[in-house]
Coordinates of C-alpha atoms in Angstrom, one line a residue:
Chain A
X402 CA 102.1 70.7 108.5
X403 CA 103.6 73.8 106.9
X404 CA 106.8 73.9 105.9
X405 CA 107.4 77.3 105.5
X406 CA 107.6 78.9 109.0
X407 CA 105.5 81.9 110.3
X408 CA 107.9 85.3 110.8
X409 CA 108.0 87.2 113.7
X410 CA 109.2 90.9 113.4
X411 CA 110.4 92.1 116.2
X412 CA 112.4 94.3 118.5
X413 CA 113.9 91.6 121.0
X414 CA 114.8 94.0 123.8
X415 CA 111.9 96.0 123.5
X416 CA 108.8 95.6 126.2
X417 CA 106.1 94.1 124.2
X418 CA 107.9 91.7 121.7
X419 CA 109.7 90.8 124.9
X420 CA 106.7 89.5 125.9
X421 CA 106.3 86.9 123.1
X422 CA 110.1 85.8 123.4
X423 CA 109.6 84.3 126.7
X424 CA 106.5 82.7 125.6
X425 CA 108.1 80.8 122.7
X426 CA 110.8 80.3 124.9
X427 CA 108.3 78.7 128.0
X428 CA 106.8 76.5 125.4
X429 CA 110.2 75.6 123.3
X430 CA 108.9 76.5 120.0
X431 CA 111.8 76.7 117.4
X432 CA 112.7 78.9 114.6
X433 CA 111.9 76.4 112.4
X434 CA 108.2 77.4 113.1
X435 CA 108.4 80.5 114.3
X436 CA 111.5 82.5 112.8
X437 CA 112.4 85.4 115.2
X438 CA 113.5 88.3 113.1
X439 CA 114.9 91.0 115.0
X440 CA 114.2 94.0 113.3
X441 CA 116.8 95.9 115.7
X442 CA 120.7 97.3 114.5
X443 CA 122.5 97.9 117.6
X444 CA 125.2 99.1 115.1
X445 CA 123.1 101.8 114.4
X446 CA 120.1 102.1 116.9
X447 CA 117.3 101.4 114.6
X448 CA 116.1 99.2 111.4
X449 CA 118.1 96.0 110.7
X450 CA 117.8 95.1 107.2
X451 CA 117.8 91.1 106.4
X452 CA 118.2 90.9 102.8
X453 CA 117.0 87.2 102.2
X454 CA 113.9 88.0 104.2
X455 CA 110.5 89.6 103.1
X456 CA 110.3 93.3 104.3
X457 CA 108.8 94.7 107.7
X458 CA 105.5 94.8 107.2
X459 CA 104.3 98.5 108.0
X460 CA 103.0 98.9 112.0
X461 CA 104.3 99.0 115.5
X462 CA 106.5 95.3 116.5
X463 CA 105.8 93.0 117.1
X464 CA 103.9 91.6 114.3
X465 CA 102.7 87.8 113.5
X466 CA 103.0 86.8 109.5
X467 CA 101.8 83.6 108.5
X468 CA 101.9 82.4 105.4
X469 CA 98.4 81.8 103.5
X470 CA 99.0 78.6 102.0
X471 CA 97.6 78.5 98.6
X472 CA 97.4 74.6 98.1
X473 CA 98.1 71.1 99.3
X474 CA 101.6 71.7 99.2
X475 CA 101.5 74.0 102.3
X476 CA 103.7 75.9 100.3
X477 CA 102.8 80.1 100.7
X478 CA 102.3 81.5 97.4
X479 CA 99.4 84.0 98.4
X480 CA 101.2 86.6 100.6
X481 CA 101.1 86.8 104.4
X482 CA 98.5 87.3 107.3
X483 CA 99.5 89.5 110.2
X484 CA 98.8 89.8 113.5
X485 CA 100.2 93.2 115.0
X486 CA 99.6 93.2 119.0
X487 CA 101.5 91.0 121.6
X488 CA 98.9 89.5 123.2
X489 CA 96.8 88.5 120.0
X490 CA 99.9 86.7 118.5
X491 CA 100.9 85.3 122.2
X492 CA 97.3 83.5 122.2
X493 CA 97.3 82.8 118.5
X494 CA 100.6 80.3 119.1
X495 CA 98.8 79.4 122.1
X496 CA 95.9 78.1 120.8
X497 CA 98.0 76.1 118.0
X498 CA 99.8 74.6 121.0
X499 CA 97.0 73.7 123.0
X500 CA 95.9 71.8 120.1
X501 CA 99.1 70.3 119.0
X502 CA 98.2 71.7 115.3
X503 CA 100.3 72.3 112.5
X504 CA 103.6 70.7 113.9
X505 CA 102.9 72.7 117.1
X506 CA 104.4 71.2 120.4
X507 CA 100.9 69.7 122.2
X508 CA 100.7 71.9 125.3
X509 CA 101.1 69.6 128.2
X510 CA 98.8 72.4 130.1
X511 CA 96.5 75.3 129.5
X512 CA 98.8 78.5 129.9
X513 CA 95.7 80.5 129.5
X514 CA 93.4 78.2 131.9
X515 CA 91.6 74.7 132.0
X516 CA 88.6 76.1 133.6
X517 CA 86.2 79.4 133.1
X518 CA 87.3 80.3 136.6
X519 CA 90.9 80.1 136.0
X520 CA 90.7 81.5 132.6
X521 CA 89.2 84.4 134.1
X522 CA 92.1 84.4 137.0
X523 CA 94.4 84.6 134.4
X524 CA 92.7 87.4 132.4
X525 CA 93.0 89.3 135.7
X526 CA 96.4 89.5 136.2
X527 CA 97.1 89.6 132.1
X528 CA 94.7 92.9 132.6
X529 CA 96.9 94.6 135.3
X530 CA 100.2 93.5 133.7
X531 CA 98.9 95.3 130.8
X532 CA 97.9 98.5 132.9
X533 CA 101.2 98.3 134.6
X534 CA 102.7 98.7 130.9
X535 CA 100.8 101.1 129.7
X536 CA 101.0 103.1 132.5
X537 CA 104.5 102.6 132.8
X538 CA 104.9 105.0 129.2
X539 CA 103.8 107.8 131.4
X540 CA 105.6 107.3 134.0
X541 CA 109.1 106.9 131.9
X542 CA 107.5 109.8 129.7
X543 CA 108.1 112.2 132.6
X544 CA 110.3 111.0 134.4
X545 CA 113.1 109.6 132.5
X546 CA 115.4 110.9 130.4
X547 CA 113.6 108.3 127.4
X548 CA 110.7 110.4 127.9
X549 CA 109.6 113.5 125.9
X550 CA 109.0 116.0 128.5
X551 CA 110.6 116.3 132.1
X552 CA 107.8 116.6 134.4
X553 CA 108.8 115.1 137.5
X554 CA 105.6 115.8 139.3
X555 CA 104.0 114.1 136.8
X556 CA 105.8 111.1 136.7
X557 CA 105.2 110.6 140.7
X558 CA 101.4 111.0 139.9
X559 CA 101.5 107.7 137.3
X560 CA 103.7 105.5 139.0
X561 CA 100.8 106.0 142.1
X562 CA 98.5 104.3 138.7
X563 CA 101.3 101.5 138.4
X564 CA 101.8 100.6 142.0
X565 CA 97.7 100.5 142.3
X566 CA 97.8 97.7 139.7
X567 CA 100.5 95.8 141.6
X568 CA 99.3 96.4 145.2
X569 CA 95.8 94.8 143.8
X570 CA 97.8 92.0 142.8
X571 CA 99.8 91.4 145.7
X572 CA 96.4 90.7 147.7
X573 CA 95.1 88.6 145.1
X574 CA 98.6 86.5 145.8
X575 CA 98.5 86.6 149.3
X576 CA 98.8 82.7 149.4
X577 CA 100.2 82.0 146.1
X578 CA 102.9 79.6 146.4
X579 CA 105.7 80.9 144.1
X580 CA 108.9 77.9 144.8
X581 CA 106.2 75.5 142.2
X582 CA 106.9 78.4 139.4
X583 CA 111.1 77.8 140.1
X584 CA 112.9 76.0 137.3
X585 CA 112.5 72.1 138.1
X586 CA 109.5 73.1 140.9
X587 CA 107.1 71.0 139.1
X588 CA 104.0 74.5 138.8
X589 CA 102.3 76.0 136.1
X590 CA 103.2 79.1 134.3
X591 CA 100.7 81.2 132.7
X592 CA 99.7 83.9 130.8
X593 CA 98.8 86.3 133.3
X594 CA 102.7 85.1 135.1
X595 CA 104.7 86.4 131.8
X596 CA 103.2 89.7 131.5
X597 CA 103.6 90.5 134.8
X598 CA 107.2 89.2 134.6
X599 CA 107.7 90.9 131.9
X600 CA 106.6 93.8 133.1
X601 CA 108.7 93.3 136.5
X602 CA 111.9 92.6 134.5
X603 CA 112.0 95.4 131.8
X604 CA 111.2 98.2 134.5
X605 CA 114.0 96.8 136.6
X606 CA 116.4 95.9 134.0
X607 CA 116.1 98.7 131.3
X608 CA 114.8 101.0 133.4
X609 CA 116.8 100.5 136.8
X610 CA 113.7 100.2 139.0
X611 CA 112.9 97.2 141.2
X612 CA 109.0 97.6 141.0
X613 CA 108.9 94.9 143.7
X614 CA 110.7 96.9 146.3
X615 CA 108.1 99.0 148.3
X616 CA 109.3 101.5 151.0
X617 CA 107.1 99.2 153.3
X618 CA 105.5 102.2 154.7
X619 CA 102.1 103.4 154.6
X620 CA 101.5 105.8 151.5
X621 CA 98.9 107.7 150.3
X622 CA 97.3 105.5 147.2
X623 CA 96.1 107.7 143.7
X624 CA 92.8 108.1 145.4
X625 CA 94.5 109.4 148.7
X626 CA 93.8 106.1 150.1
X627 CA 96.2 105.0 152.6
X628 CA 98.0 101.6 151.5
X629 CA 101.4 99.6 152.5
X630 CA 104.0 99.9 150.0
X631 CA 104.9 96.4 150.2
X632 CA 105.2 93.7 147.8
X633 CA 106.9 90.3 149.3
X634 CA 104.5 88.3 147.3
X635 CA 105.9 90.1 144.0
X636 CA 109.6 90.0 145.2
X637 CA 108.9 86.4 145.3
X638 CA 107.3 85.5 142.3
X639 CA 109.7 87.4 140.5
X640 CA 112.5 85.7 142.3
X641 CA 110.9 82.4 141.2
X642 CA 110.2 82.7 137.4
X643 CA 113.1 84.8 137.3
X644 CA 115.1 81.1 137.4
X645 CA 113.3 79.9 134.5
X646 CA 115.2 79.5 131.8
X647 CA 112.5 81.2 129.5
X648 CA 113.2 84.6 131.6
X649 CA 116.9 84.7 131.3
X650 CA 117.9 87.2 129.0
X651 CA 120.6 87.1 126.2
X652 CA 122.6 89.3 125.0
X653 CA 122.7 87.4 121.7
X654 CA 119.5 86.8 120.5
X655 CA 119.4 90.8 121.4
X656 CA 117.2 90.7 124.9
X657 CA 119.6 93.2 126.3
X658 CA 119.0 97.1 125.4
X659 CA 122.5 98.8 123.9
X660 CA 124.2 100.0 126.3
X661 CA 123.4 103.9 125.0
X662 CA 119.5 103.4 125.1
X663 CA 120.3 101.8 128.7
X664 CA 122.1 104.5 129.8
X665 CA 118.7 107.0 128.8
X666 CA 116.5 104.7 130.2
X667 CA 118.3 104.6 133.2
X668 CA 118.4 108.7 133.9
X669 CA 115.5 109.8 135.8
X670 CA 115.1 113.6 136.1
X671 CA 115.7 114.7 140.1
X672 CA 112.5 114.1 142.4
X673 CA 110.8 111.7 139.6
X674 CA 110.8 108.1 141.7
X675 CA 111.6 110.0 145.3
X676 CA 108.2 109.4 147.0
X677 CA 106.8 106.5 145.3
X678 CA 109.6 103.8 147.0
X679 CA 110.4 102.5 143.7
X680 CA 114.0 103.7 144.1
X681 CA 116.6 102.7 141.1
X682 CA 118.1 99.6 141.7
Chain B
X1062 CA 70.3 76.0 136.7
X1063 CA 70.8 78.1 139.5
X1064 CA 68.0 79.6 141.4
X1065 CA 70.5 81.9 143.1
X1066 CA 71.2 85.2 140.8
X1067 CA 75.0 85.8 140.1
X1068 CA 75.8 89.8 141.3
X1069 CA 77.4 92.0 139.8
X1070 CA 78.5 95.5 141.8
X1071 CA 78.8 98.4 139.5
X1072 CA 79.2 102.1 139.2
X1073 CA 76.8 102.1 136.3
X1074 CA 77.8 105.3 134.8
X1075 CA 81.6 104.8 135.3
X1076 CA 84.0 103.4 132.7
X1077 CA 85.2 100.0 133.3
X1078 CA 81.2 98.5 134.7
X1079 CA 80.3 100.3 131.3
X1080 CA 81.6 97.9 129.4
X1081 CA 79.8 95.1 131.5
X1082 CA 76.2 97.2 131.1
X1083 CA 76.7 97.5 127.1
X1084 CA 77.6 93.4 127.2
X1085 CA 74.5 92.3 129.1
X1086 CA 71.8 94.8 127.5
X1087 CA 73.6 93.1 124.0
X1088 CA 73.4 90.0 124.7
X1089 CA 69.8 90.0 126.4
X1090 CA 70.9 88.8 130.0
X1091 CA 68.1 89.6 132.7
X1092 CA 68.3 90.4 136.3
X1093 CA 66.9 86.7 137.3
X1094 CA 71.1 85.6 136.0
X1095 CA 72.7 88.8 137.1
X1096 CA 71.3 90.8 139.4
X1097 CA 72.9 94.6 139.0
X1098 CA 73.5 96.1 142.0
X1099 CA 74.0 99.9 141.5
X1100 CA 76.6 101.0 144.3
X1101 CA 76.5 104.5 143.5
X1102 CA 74.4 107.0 145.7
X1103 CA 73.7 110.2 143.3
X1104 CA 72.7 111.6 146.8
X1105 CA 75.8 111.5 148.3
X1106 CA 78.2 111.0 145.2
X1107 CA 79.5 107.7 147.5
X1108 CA 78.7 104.5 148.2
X1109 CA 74.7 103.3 148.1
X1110 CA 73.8 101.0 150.8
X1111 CA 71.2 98.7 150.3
X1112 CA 70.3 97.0 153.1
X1113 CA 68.6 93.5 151.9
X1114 CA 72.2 92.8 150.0
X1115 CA 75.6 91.2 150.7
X1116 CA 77.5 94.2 151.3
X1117 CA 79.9 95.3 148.4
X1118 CA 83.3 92.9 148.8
X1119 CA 86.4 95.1 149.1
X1120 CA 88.0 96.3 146.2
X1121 CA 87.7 97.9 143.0
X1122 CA 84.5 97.8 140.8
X1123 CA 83.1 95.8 138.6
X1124 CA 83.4 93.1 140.7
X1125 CA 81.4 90.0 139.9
X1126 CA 80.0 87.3 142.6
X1127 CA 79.4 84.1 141.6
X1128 CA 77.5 81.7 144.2
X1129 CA 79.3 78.7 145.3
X1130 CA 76.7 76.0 145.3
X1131 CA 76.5 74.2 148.0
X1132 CA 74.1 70.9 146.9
X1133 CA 72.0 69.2 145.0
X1134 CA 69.9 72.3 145.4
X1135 CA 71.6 74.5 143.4
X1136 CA 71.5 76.8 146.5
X1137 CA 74.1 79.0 147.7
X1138 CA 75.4 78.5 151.5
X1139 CA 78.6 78.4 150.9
X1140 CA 79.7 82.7 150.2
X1141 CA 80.8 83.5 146.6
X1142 CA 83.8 83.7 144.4
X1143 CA 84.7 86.7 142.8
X1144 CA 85.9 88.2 139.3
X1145 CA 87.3 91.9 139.9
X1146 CA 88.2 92.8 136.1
X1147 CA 85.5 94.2 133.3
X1148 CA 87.4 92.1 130.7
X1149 CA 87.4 89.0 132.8
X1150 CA 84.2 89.4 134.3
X1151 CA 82.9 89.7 130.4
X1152 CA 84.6 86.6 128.9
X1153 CA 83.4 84.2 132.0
X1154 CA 79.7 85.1 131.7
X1155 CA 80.6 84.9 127.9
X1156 CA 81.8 81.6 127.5
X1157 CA 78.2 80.9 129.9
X1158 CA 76.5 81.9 126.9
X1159 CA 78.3 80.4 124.3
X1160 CA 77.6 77.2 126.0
X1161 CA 74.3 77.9 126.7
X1162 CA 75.0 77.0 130.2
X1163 CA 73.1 78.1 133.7
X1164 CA 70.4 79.3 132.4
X1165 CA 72.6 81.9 130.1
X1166 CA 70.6 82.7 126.7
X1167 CA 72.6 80.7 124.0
X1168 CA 74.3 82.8 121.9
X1169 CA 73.8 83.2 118.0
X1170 CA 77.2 84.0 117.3
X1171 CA 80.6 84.3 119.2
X1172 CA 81.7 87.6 120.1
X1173 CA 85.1 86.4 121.0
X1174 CA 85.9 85.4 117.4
X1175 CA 84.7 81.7 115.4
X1176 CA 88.3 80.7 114.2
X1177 CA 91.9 81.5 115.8
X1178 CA 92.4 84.3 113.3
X1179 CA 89.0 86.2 114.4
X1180 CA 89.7 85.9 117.5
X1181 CA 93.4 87.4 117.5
X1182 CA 91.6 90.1 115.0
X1183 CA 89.0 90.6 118.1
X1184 CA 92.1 90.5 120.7
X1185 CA 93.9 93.0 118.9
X1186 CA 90.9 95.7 119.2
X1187 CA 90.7 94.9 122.8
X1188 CA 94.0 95.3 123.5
X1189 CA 93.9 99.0 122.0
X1190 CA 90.9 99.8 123.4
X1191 CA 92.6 99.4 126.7
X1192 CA 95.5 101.4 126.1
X1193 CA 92.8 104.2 125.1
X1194 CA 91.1 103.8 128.3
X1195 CA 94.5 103.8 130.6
X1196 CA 95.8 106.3 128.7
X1197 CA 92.8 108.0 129.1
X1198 CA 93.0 108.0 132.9
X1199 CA 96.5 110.1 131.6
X1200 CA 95.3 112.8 130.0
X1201 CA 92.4 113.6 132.7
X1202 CA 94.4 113.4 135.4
X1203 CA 96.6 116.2 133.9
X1204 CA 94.3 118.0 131.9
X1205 CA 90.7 118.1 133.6
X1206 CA 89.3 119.2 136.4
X1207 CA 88.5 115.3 137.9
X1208 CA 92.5 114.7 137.3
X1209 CA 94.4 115.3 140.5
X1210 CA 97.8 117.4 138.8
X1211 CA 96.9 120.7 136.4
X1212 CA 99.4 120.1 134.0
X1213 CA 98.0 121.1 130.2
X1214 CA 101.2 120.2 128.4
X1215 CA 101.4 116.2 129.9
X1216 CA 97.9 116.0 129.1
X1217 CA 99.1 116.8 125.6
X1218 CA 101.5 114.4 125.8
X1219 CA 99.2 111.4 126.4
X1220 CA 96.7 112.3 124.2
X1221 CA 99.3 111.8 121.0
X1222 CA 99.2 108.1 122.8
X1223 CA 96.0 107.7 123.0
X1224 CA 95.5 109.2 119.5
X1225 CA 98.0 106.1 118.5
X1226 CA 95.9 103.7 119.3
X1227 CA 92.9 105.1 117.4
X1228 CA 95.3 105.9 114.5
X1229 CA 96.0 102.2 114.4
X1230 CA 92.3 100.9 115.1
X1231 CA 91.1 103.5 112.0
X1232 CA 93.8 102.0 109.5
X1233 CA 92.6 98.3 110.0
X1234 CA 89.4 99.4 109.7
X1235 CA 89.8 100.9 106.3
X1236 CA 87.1 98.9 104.5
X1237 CA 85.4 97.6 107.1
X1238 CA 81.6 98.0 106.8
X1239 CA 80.1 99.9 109.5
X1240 CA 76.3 99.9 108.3
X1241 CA 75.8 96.7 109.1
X1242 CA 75.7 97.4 113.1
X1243 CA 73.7 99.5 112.9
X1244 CA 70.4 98.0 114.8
X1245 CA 68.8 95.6 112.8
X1246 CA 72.0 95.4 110.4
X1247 CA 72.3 92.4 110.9
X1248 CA 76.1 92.5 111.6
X1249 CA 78.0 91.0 114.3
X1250 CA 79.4 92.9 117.1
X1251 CA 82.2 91.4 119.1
X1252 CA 83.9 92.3 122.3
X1253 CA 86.6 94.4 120.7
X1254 CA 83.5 96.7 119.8
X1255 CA 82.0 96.7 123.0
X1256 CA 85.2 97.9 124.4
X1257 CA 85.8 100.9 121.7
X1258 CA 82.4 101.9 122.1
X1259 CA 82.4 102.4 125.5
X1260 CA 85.6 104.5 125.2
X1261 CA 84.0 106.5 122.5
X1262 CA 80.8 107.3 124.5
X1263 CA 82.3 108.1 127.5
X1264 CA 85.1 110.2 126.3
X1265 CA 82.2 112.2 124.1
X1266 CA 79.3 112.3 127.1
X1267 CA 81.5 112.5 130.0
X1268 CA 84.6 114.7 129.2
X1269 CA 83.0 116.2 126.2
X1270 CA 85.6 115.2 123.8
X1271 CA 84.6 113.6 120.6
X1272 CA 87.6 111.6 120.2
X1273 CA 86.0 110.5 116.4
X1274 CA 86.7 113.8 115.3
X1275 CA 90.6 115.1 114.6
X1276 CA 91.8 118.0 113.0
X1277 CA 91.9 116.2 109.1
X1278 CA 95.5 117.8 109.0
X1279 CA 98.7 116.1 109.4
X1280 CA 100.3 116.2 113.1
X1281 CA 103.3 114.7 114.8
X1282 CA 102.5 111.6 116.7
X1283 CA 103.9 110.4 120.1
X1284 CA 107.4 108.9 117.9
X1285 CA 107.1 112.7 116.2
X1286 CA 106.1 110.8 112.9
X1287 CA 103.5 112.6 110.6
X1288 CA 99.9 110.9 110.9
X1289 CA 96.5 112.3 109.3
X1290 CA 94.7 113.3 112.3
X1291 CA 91.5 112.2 111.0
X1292 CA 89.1 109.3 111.7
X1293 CA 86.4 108.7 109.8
X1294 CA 85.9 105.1 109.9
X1295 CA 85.7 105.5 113.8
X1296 CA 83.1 108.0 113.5
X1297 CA 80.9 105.9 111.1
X1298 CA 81.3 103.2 113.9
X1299 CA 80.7 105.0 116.9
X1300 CA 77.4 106.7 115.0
X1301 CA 76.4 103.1 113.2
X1302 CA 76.8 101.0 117.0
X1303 CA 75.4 104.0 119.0
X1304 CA 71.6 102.8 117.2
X1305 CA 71.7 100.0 119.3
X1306 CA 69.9 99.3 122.3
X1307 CA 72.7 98.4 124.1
X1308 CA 74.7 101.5 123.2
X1309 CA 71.9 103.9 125.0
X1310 CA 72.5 105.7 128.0
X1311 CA 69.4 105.1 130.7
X1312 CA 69.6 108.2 133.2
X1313 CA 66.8 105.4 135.1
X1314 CA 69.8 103.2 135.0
X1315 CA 72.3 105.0 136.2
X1316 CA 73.6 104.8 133.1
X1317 CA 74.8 109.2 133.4
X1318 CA 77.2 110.6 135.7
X1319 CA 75.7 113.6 138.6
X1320 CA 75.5 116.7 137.2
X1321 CA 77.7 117.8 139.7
X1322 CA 80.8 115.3 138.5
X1323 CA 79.7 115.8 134.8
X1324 CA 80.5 119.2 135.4
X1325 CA 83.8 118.5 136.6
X1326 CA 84.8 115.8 133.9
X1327 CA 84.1 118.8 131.1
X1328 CA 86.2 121.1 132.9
X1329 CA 89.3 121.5 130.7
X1330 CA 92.3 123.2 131.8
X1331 CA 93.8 126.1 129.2
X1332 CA 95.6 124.8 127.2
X1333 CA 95.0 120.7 127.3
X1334 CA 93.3 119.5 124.5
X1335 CA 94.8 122.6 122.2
X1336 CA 96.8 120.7 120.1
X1337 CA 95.3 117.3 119.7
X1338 CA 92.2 118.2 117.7
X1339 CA 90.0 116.7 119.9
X1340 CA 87.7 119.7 121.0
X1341 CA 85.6 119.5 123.4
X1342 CA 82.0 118.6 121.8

């Protein structure tokens, strides 16, 4: 076991680092493996500067360092290795946990599947969350005031992309049981359940839009398909890890957005959300 | 072993079942373990009906069906499950061939990464290669003639994103060496590969963009930072991994869009790819 712990740089509030917090959070790793360092100044709205700690390594956040141990000491002497996308570092961890490695908590489940079939259940879902994400920068690009260019029309267009992703899912949940994933209910989170929570939670929470509210009409679908705007099965799941304790967020590890970045995030330009249902909360 | 062929239903020529083509011709998987079947109709540019088939399950393409075996016989009778993501469809016949399992050809190497750090380094490509492809879906739909909203200056816009993501891949690829997949190189390709390629190849034959090729002057990026618009370590891989077998496009195959949509892919609107350097080829 090492006893010098691996770094994580991040931006706590921000969507994909978020991602990672509730992970380490699910699977109670500590600091003193995995030392969070929030690379955020809500004094000042950008880099926090730790003294005592090495530098940010250039690149987007998060990013994974782990220390190359250069003997039998465990001690680092050699410099870091870095791992500089969510996912990547959320499975890295996970793989130490599954095998109960390097003072790693043994996982008392597989949070990315036991089987080929559920691993590939879970890659689903982890595949839409991620389109939901990334589609989610257009949609805030022209639609909010966090965005670059006002382009309201636009913004309608992408969040049709978005609410593809999370109508698929809804049918894939059709007869999910979501109470299990409560806090004390006994069922098993996964991979493929944080991203999409996370996804769920930052567009409601920073953004001030409850993704999970449809206008429960039919609508016409980004390939003029008609569809119902519906999700219970979302509302639900999100209701149910949303009482985990791994989802709550606080204000003082720096899960919560200042309240000046909120306040941008939360302006969408007139006629941006007005037919897609996804009204702000 | 099964005597019951897994199906998988494809656009062949379309960007997600892409990925799944390049992945089976690579890794040498024949017809008598997956049996293709083709759903596009170049007749009718819609669905291809073939008669002596189960019909195509609902949803979006790739979708994979697996037999559920139903006896001793190995002999389906009891319907199939199905995979309905490229990624996830990919790493469950995958870890088939790894094992060497059902008949799959056992692999020579993984392409999902030997040790937790190649993997994460394989993750991490994926990952971007996905953000180029959903961003991708961005800058058509604003700035060609298959999106559904003309609207040059958001098309803009998400290019600089997608352009991140490459900008990223082409730093941590800085010394890779390239030559060596080249066919017969005898390099390793991995899934991350697979992934970038296919974006490369259908950006370039379909839309007519070479995204390999910037403007080799410095630019503002989506954060308005300064970045070398340049990319020559993704050109030397898209040229060295388009010599592969697997990287060919087989008109017999369906392998290339109808002239007809091909035509409307490479119709740029004034003004959309102006600033991003990526002409059209």
């Amino acid at each position: 076991m090492s006893n010098v712990p691996w770094l994580l740089y991040t931006y706590a509030w921000m969507p994909y680092p978020r991602r990672i917090s509730i992970y380490l959070r699910e699977k109670n790793i500590p600091e003193s493996l995995i030392r969070i360092i929030d690379c955020w100044d809500p004094a000042t709205e950008g880099m926090l500067r730790e003294e005592n700690l090495p530098a940010k390594p250039a690149g987007s956040l998060p990013i994974l360092a782990i220390p190359n141990h250069g003997g039998a000491e465990g001690h680092s002497d050699k410099g870091y290795t870095y791992i500089r996308q969510s996912v990547a570092i959320i499975k890295y961890i996970d793989e130490h946990c599954d095998q109960g490695i390097l003072g790693f908590p043994k996982s008392e489940y597989s949070m990315a599947g036991e089987s080929a079939i559920e691993r590939a259940r879970i890659t689903e879902i982890c595949a839409l969350a991620d389109d939901c994400l990334t589609g989610w920068n257009s949609v805030r690009t022209f639609g909010s005031a966090a965005g670059a260019l006002e382009d309201p029309a636009a913004s309608r267009q992408m969040m049709k992309w978005v609410k593809r992703s999370l109508q698929t899912i809804e049918q894939w949940w059709n007869d999910r049981d979501m109470q299990i994933l409560r806090i004390g209910g006994g069922g098993q989170v996964n991979l493929g359940d944080i991203l999409l929570f996370q996804f769920l939670q930052f567009t409601k929470e920073d953004y001030g839009v409850d993704m999970t509210k449809g206008t429960k009409t039919v609508v016409k679908d980004a390939y003029d398909r008609e569809v119902l705007d519906d999700y219970p099965k979302l509302a639900e799941f999100y209701e149910a890890f949303g009482s985990r304790d791994s989802a709550m967020l606080d204000g003082d590890r720096g899960d919560v957005a200042p309240e000046s970045v909120s306040k941008v995030m939360k302006t969408w330009w007139e006629g941006s959300l007005a037919e897609s249902g996804a009204l702000p909360v």
